[in-house]
mmCIF file with all atom_site columns, C-alpha atoms in Angstrom:
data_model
loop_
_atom_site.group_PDB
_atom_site.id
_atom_site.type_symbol
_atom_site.label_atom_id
_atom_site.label_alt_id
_atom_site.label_comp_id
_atom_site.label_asym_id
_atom_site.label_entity_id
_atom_site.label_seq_id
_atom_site.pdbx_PDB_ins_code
_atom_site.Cartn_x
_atom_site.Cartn_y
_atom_site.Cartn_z
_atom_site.occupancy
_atom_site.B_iso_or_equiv
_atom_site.pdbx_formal_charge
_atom_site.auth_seq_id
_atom_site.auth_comp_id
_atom_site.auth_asym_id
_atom_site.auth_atom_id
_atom_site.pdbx_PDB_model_num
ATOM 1   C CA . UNK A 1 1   ? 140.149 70.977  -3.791 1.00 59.00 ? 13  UNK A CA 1
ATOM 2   C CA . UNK A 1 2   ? 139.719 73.756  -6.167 1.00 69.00 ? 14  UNK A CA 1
ATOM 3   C CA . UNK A 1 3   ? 136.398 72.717  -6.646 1.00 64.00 ? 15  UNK A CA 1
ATOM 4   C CA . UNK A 1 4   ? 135.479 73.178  -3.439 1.00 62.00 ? 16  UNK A CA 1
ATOM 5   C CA . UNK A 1 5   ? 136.843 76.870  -3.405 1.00 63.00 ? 17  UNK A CA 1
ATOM 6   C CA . UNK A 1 6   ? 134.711 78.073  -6.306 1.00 60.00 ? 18  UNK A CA 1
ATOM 7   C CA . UNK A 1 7   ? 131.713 76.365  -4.299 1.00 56.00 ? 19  UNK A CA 1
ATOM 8   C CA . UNK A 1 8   ? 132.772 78.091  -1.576 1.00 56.00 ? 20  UNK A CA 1
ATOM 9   C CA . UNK A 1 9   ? 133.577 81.597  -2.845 1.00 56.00 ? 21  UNK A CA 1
ATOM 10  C CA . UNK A 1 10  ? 130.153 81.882  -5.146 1.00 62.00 ? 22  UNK A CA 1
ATOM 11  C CA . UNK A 1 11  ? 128.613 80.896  -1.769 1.00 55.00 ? 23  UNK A CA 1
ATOM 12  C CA . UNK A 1 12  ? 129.563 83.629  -0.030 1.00 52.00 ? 24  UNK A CA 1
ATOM 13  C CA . UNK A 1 13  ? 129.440 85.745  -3.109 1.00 55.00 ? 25  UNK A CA 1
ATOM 14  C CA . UNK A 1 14  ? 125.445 85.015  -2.665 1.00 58.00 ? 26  UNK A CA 1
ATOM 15  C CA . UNK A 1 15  ? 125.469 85.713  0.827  1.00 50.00 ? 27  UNK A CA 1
ATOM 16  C CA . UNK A 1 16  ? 126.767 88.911  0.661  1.00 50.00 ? 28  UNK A CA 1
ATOM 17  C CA . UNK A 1 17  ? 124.614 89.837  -2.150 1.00 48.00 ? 29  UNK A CA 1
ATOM 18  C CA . UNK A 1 18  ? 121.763 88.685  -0.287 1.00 49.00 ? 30  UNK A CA 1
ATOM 19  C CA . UNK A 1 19  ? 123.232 91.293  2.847  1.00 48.00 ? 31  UNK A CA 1
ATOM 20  C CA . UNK A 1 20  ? 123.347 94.382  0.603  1.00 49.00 ? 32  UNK A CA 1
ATOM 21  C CA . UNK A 1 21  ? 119.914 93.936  -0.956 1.00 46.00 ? 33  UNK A CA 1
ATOM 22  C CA . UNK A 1 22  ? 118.228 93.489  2.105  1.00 46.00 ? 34  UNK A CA 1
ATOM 23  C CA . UNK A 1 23  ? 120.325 96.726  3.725  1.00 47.00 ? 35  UNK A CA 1
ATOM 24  C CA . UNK A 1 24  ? 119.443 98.076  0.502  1.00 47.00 ? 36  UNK A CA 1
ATOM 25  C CA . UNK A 1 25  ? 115.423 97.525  1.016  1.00 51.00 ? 37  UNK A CA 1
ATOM 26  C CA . UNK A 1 26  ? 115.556 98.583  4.516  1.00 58.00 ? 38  UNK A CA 1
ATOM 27  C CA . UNK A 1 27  ? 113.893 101.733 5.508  1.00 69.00 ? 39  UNK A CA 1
ATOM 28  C CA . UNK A 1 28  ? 116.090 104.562 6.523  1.00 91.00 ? 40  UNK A CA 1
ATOM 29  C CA . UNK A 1 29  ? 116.288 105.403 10.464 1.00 94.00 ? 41  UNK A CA 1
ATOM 30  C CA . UNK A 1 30  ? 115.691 108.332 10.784 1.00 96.00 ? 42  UNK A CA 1
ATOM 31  C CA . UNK A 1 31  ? 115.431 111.157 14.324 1.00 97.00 ? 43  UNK A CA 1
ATOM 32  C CA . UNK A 1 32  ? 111.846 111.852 13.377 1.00 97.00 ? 44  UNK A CA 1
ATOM 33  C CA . UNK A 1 33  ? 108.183 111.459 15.154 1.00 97.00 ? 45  UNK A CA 1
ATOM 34  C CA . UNK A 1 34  ? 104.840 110.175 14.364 1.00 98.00 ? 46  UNK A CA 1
ATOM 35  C CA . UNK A 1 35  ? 101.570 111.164 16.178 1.00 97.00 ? 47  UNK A CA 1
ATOM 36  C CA . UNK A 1 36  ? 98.024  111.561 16.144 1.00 97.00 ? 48  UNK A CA 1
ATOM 37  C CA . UNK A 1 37  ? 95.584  112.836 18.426 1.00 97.00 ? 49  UNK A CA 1
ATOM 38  C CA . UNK A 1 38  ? 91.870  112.063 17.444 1.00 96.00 ? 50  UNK A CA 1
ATOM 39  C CA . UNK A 1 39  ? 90.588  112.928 21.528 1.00 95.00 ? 51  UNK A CA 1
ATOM 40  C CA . UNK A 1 40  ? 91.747  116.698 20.613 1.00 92.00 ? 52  UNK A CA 1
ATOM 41  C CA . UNK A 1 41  ? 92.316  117.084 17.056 1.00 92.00 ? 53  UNK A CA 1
ATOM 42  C CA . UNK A 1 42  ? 89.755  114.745 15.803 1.00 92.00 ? 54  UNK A CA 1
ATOM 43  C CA . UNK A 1 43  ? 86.939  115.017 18.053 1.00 91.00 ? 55  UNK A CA 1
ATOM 44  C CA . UNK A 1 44  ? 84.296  114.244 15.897 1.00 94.00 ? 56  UNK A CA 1
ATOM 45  C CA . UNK A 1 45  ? 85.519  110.719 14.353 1.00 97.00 ? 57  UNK A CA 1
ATOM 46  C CA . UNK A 1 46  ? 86.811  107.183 16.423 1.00 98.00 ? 58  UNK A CA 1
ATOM 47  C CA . UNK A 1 47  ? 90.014  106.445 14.772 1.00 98.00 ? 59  UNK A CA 1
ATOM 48  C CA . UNK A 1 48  ? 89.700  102.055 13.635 1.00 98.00 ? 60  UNK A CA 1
ATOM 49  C CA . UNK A 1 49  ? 92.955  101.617 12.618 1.00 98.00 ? 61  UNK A CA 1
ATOM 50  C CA . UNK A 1 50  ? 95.875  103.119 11.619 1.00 98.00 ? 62  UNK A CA 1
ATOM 51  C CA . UNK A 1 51  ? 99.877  102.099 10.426 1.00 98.00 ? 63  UNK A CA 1
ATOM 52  C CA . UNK A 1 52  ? 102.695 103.858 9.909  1.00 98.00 ? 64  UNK A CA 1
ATOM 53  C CA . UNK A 1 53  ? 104.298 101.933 7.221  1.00 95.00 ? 65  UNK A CA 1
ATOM 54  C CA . UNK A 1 54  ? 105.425 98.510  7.970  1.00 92.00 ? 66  UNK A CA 1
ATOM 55  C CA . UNK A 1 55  ? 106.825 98.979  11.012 1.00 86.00 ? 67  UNK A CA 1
ATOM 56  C CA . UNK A 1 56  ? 106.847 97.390  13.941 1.00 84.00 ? 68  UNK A CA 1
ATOM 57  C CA . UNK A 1 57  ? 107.806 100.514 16.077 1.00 88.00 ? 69  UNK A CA 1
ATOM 58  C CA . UNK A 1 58  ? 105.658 100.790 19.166 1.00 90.00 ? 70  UNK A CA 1
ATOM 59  C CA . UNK A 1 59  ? 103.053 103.070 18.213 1.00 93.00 ? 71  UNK A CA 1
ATOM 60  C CA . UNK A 1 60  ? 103.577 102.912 14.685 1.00 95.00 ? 72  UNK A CA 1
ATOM 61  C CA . UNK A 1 61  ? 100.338 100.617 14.176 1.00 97.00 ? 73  UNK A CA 1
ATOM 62  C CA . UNK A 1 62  ? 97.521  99.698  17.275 1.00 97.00 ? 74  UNK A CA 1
ATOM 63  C CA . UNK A 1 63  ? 98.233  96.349  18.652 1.00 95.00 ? 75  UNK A CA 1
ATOM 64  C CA . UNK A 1 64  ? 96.704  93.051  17.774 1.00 94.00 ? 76  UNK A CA 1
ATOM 65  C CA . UNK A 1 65  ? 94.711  92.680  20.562 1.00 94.00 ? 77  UNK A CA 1
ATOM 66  C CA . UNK A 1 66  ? 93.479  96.371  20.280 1.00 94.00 ? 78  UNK A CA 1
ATOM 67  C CA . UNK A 1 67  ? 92.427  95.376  16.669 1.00 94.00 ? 79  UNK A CA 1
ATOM 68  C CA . UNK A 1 68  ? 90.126  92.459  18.075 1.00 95.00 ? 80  UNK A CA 1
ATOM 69  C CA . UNK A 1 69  ? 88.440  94.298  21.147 1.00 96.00 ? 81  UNK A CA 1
ATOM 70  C CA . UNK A 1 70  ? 88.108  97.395  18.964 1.00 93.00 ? 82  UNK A CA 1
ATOM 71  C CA . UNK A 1 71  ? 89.816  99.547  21.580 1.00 96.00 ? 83  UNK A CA 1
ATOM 72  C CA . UNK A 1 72  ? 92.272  101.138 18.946 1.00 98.00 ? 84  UNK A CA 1
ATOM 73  C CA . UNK A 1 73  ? 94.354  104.308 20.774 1.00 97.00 ? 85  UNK A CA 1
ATOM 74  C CA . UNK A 1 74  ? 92.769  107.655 19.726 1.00 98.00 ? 86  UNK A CA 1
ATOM 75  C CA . UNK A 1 75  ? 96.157  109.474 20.652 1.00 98.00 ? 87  UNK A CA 1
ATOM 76  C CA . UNK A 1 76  ? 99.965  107.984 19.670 1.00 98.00 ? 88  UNK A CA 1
ATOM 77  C CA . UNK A 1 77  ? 103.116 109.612 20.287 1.00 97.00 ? 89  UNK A CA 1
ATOM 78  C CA . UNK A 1 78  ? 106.494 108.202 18.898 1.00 97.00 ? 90  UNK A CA 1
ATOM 79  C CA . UNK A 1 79  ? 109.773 110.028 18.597 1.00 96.00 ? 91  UNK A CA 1
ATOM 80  C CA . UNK A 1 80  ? 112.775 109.156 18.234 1.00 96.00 ? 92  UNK A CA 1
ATOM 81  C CA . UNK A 1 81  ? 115.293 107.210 15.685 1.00 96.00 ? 93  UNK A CA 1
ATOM 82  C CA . UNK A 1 82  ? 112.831 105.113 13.961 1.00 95.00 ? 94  UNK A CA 1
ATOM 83  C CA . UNK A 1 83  ? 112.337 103.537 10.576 1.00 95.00 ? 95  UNK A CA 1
ATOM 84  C CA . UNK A 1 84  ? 111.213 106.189 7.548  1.00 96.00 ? 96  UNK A CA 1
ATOM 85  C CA . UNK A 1 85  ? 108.448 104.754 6.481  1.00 96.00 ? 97  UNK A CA 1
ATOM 86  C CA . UNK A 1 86  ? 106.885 105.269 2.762  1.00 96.00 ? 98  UNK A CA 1
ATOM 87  C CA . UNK A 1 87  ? 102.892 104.953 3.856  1.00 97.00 ? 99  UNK A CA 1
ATOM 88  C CA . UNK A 1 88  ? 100.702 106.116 6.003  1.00 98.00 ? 100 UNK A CA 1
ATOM 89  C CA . UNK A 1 89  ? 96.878  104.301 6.891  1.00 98.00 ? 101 UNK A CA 1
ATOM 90  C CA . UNK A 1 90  ? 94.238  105.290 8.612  1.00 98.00 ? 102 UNK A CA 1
ATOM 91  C CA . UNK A 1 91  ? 90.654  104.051 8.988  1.00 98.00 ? 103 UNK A CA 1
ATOM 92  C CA . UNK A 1 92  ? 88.019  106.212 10.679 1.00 99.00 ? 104 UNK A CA 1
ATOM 93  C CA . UNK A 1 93  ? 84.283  106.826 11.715 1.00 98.00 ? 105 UNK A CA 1
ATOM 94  C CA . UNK A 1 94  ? 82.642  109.531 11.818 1.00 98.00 ? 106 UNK A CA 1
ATOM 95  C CA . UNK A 1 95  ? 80.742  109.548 15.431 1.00 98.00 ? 107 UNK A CA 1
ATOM 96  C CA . UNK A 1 96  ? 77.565  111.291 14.417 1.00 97.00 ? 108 UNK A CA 1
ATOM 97  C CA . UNK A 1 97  ? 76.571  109.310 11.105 1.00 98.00 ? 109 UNK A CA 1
ATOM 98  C CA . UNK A 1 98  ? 78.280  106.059 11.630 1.00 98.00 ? 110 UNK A CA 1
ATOM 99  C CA . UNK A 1 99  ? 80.011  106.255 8.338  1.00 98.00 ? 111 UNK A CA 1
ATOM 100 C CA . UNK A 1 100 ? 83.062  104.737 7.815  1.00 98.00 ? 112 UNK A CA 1
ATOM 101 C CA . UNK A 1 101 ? 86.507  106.084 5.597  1.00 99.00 ? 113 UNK A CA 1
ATOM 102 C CA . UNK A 1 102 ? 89.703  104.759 5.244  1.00 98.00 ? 114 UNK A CA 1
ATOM 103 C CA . UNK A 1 103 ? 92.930  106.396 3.372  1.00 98.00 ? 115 UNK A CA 1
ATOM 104 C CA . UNK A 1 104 ? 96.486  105.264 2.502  1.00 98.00 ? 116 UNK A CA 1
ATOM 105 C CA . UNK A 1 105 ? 98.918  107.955 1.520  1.00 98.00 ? 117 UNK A CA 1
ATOM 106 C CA . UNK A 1 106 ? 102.111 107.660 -0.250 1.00 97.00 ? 118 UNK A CA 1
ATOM 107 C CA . UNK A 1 107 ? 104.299 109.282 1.802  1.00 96.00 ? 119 UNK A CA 1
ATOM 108 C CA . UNK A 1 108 ? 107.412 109.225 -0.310 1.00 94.00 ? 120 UNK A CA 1
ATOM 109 C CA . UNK A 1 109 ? 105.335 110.456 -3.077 1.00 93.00 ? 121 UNK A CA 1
ATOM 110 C CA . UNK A 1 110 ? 104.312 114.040 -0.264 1.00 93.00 ? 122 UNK A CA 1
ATOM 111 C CA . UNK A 1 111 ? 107.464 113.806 2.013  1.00 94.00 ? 123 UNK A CA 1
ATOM 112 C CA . UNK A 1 112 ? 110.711 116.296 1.470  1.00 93.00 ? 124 UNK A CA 1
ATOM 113 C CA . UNK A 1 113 ? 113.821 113.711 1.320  1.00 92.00 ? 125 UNK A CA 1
ATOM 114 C CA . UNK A 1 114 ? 115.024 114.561 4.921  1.00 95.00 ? 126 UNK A CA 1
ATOM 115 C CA . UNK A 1 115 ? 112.530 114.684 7.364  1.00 97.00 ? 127 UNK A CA 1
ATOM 116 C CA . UNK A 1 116 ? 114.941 114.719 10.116 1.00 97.00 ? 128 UNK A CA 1
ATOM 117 C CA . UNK A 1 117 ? 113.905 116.874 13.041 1.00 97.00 ? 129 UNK A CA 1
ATOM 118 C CA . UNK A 1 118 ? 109.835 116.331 12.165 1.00 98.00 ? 130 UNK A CA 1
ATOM 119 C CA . UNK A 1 119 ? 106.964 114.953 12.958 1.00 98.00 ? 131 UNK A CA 1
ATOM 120 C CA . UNK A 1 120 ? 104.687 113.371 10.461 1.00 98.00 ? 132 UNK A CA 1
ATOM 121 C CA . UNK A 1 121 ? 100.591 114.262 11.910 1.00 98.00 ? 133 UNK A CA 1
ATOM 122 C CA . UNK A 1 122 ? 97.683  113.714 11.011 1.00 98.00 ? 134 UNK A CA 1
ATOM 123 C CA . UNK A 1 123 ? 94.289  114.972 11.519 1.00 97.00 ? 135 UNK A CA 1
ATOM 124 C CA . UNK A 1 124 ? 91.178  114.210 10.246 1.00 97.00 ? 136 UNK A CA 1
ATOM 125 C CA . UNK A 1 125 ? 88.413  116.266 9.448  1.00 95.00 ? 137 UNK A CA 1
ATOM 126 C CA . UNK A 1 126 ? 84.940  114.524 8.541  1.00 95.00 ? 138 UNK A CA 1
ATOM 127 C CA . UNK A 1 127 ? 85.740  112.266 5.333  1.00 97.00 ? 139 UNK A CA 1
ATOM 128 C CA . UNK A 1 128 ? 89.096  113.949 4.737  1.00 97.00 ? 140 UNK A CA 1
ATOM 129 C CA . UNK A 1 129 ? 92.111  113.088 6.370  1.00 98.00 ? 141 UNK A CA 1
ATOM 130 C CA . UNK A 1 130 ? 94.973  115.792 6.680  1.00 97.00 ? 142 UNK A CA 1
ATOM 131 C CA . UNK A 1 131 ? 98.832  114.731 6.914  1.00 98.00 ? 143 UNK A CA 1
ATOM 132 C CA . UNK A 1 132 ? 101.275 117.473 8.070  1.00 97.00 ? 144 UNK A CA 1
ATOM 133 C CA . UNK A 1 133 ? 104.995 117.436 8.804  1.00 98.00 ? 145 UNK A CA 1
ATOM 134 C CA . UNK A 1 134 ? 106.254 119.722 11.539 1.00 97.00 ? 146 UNK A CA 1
ATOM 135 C CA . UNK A 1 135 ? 109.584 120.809 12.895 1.00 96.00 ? 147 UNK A CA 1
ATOM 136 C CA . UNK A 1 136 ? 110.083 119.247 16.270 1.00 93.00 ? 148 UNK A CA 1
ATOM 137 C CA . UNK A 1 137 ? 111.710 121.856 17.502 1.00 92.00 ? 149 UNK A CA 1
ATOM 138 C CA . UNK A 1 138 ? 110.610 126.308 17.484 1.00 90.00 ? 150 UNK A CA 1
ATOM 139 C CA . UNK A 1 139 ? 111.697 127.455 14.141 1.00 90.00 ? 151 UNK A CA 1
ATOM 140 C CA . UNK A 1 140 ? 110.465 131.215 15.280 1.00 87.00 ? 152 UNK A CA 1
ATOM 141 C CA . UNK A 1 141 ? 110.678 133.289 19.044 1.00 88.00 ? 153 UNK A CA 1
ATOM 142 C CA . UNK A 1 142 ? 108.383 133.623 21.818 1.00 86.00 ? 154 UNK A CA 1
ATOM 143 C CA . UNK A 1 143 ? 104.694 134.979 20.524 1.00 88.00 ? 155 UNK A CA 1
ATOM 144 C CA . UNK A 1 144 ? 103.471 137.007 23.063 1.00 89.00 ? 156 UNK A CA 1
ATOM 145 C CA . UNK A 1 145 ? 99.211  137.268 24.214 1.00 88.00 ? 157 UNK A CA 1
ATOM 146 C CA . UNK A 1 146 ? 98.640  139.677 21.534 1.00 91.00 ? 158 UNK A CA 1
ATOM 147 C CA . UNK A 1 147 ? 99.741  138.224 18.529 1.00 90.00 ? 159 UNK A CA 1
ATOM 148 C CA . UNK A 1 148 ? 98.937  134.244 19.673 1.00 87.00 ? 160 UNK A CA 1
ATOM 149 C CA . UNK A 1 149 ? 95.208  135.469 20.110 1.00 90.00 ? 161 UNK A CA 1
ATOM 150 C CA . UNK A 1 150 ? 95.131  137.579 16.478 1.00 91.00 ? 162 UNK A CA 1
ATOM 151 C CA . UNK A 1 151 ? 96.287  134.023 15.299 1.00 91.00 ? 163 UNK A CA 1
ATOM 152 C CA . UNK A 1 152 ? 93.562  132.223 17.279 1.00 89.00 ? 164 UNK A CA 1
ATOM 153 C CA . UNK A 1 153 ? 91.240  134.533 15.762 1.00 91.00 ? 165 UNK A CA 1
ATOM 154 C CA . UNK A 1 154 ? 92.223  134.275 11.954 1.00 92.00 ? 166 UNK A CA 1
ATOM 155 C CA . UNK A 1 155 ? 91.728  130.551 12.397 1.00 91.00 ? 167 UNK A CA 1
ATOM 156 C CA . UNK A 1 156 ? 88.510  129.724 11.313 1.00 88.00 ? 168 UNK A CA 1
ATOM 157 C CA . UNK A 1 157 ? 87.922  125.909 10.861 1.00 85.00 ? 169 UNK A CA 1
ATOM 158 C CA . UNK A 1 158 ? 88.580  123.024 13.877 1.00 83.00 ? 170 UNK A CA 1
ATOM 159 C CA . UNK A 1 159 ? 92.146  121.790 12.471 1.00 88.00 ? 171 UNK A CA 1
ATOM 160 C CA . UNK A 1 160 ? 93.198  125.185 11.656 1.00 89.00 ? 172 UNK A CA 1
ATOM 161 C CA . UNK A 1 161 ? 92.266  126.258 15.537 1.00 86.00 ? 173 UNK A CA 1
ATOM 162 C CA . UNK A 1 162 ? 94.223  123.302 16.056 1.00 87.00 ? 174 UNK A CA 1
ATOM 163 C CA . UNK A 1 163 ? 97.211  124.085 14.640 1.00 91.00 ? 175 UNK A CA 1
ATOM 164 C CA . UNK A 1 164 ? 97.662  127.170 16.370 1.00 91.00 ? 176 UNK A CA 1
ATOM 165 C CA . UNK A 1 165 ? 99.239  125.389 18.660 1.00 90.00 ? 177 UNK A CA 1
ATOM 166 C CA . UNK A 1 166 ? 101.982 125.261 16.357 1.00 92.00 ? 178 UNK A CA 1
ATOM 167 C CA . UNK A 1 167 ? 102.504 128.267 15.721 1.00 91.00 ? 179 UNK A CA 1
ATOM 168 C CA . UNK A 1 168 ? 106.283 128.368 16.385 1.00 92.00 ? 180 UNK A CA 1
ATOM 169 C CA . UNK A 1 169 ? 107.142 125.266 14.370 1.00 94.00 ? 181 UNK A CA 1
ATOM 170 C CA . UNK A 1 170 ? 107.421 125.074 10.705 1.00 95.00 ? 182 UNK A CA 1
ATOM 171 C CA . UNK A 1 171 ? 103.837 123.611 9.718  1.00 95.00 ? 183 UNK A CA 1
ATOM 172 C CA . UNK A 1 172 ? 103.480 122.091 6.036  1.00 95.00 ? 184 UNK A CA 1
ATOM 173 C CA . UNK A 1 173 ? 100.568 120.559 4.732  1.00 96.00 ? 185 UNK A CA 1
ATOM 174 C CA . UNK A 1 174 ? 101.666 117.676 3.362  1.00 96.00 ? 186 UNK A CA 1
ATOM 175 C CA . UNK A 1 175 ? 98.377  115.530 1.976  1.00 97.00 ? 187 UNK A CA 1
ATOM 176 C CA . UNK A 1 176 ? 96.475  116.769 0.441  1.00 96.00 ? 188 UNK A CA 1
ATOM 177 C CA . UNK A 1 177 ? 98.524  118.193 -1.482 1.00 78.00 ? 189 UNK A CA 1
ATOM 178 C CA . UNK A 1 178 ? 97.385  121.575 -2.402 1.00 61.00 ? 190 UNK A CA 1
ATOM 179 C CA . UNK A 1 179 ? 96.562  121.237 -6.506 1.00 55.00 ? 191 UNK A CA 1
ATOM 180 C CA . UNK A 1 180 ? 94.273  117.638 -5.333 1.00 55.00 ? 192 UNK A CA 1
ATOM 181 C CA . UNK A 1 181 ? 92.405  119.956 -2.781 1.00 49.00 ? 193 UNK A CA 1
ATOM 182 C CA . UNK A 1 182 ? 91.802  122.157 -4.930 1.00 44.00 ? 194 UNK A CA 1
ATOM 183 C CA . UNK A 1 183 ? 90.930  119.690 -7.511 1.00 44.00 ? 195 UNK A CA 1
ATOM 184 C CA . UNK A 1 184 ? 88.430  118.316 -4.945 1.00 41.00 ? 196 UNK A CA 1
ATOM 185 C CA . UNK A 1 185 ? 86.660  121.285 -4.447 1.00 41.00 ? 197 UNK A CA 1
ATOM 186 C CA . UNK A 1 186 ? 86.664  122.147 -8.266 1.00 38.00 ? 198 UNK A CA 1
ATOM 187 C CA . UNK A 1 187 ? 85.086  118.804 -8.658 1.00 43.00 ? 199 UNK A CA 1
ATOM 188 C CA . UNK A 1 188 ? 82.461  119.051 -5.878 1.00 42.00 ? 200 UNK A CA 1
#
């Protein structure tokens, strides 16, 4: 009998070890959003694929069938409490050349701890792809006509015109981050 109690008892001692470490390995659910739009924000490149981690969120990667038919969506929108996820892929063409560039980021490498409250974005522009997280909600008041169009104005490249948009919400380039871009362009 007491045999059968230690058998019993490390059993469950696995089991429950087994619980924690796969609560432990879990992604964090978080109130956060992830989007793209490539028909406004990207107009010059076809987005091929994309994925949001490893989840399997709606949205968060282009379905199977999309994948075969090479109908991938060129706009996403997901908000809500969904898994934090640590990557972020995207594969792209550019329309007027044909050539083709893909880029993973490390998002928990870029990413502030709490993210609550944001959206994770990206944009692409030619062969670089931009990652930005911005406040879901207006951090800042109403901007009248005057002051929106001195911002439209100042902005002087396609994502930056882009952005605008934003101009209420907390906006932080995220990837690159800003001492690779400027390696980048040091290097060019």
């Amino acid at each position: 009998m007491r045999g059968a109690q230690i058998y019993i008892l490390r059993f469950f001692s696995i089991l429950l070890l087994a619980v924690m470490s796969a609560c432990a390995s879990s992604p964090d659910i978080v109130e956060h959003g992830f989007s793209f739009d490539a028909r406004w924000d990207s107009r010059d490149v076809e987005i091929l694929n994309y994925r949001y981690g490893n989840s399997n969120q709606p949205g968060a990667r282009p379905q199977d069938y999309s994948l075969r038919e090479g109908k991938v969506p060129q706009q996403v929108s997901i908000t809500g409490k969904i898994p934090r996820e640590d990557t972020l892929y995207v594969k792209w063409r550019i329309k007027t050349t044909g050539e083709v560039y893909e880029d993973t980021v490390d998002l928990k490498r870029y990413l502030p701890r709490d993210i609550t409250g944001h959206d994770i974005r990206f944009i692409i522009e030619g062969s670089q792809l931009y990652v930005y997280l911005i406040s879901l909600r207006p951090v800042r008041g109403y901007i009248d006509k005057e002051e929106y169009a001195k911002m439209k104005q100042a902005a002087v490249t396609p994502r930056q015109k882009r952005l605008v948009v934003y101009a209420r919400n907390s906006v932080v380039l995220v990837y690159p981050h800003q001492s690779e871009a400027q390696e980048t362009k040091q290097g060019e």
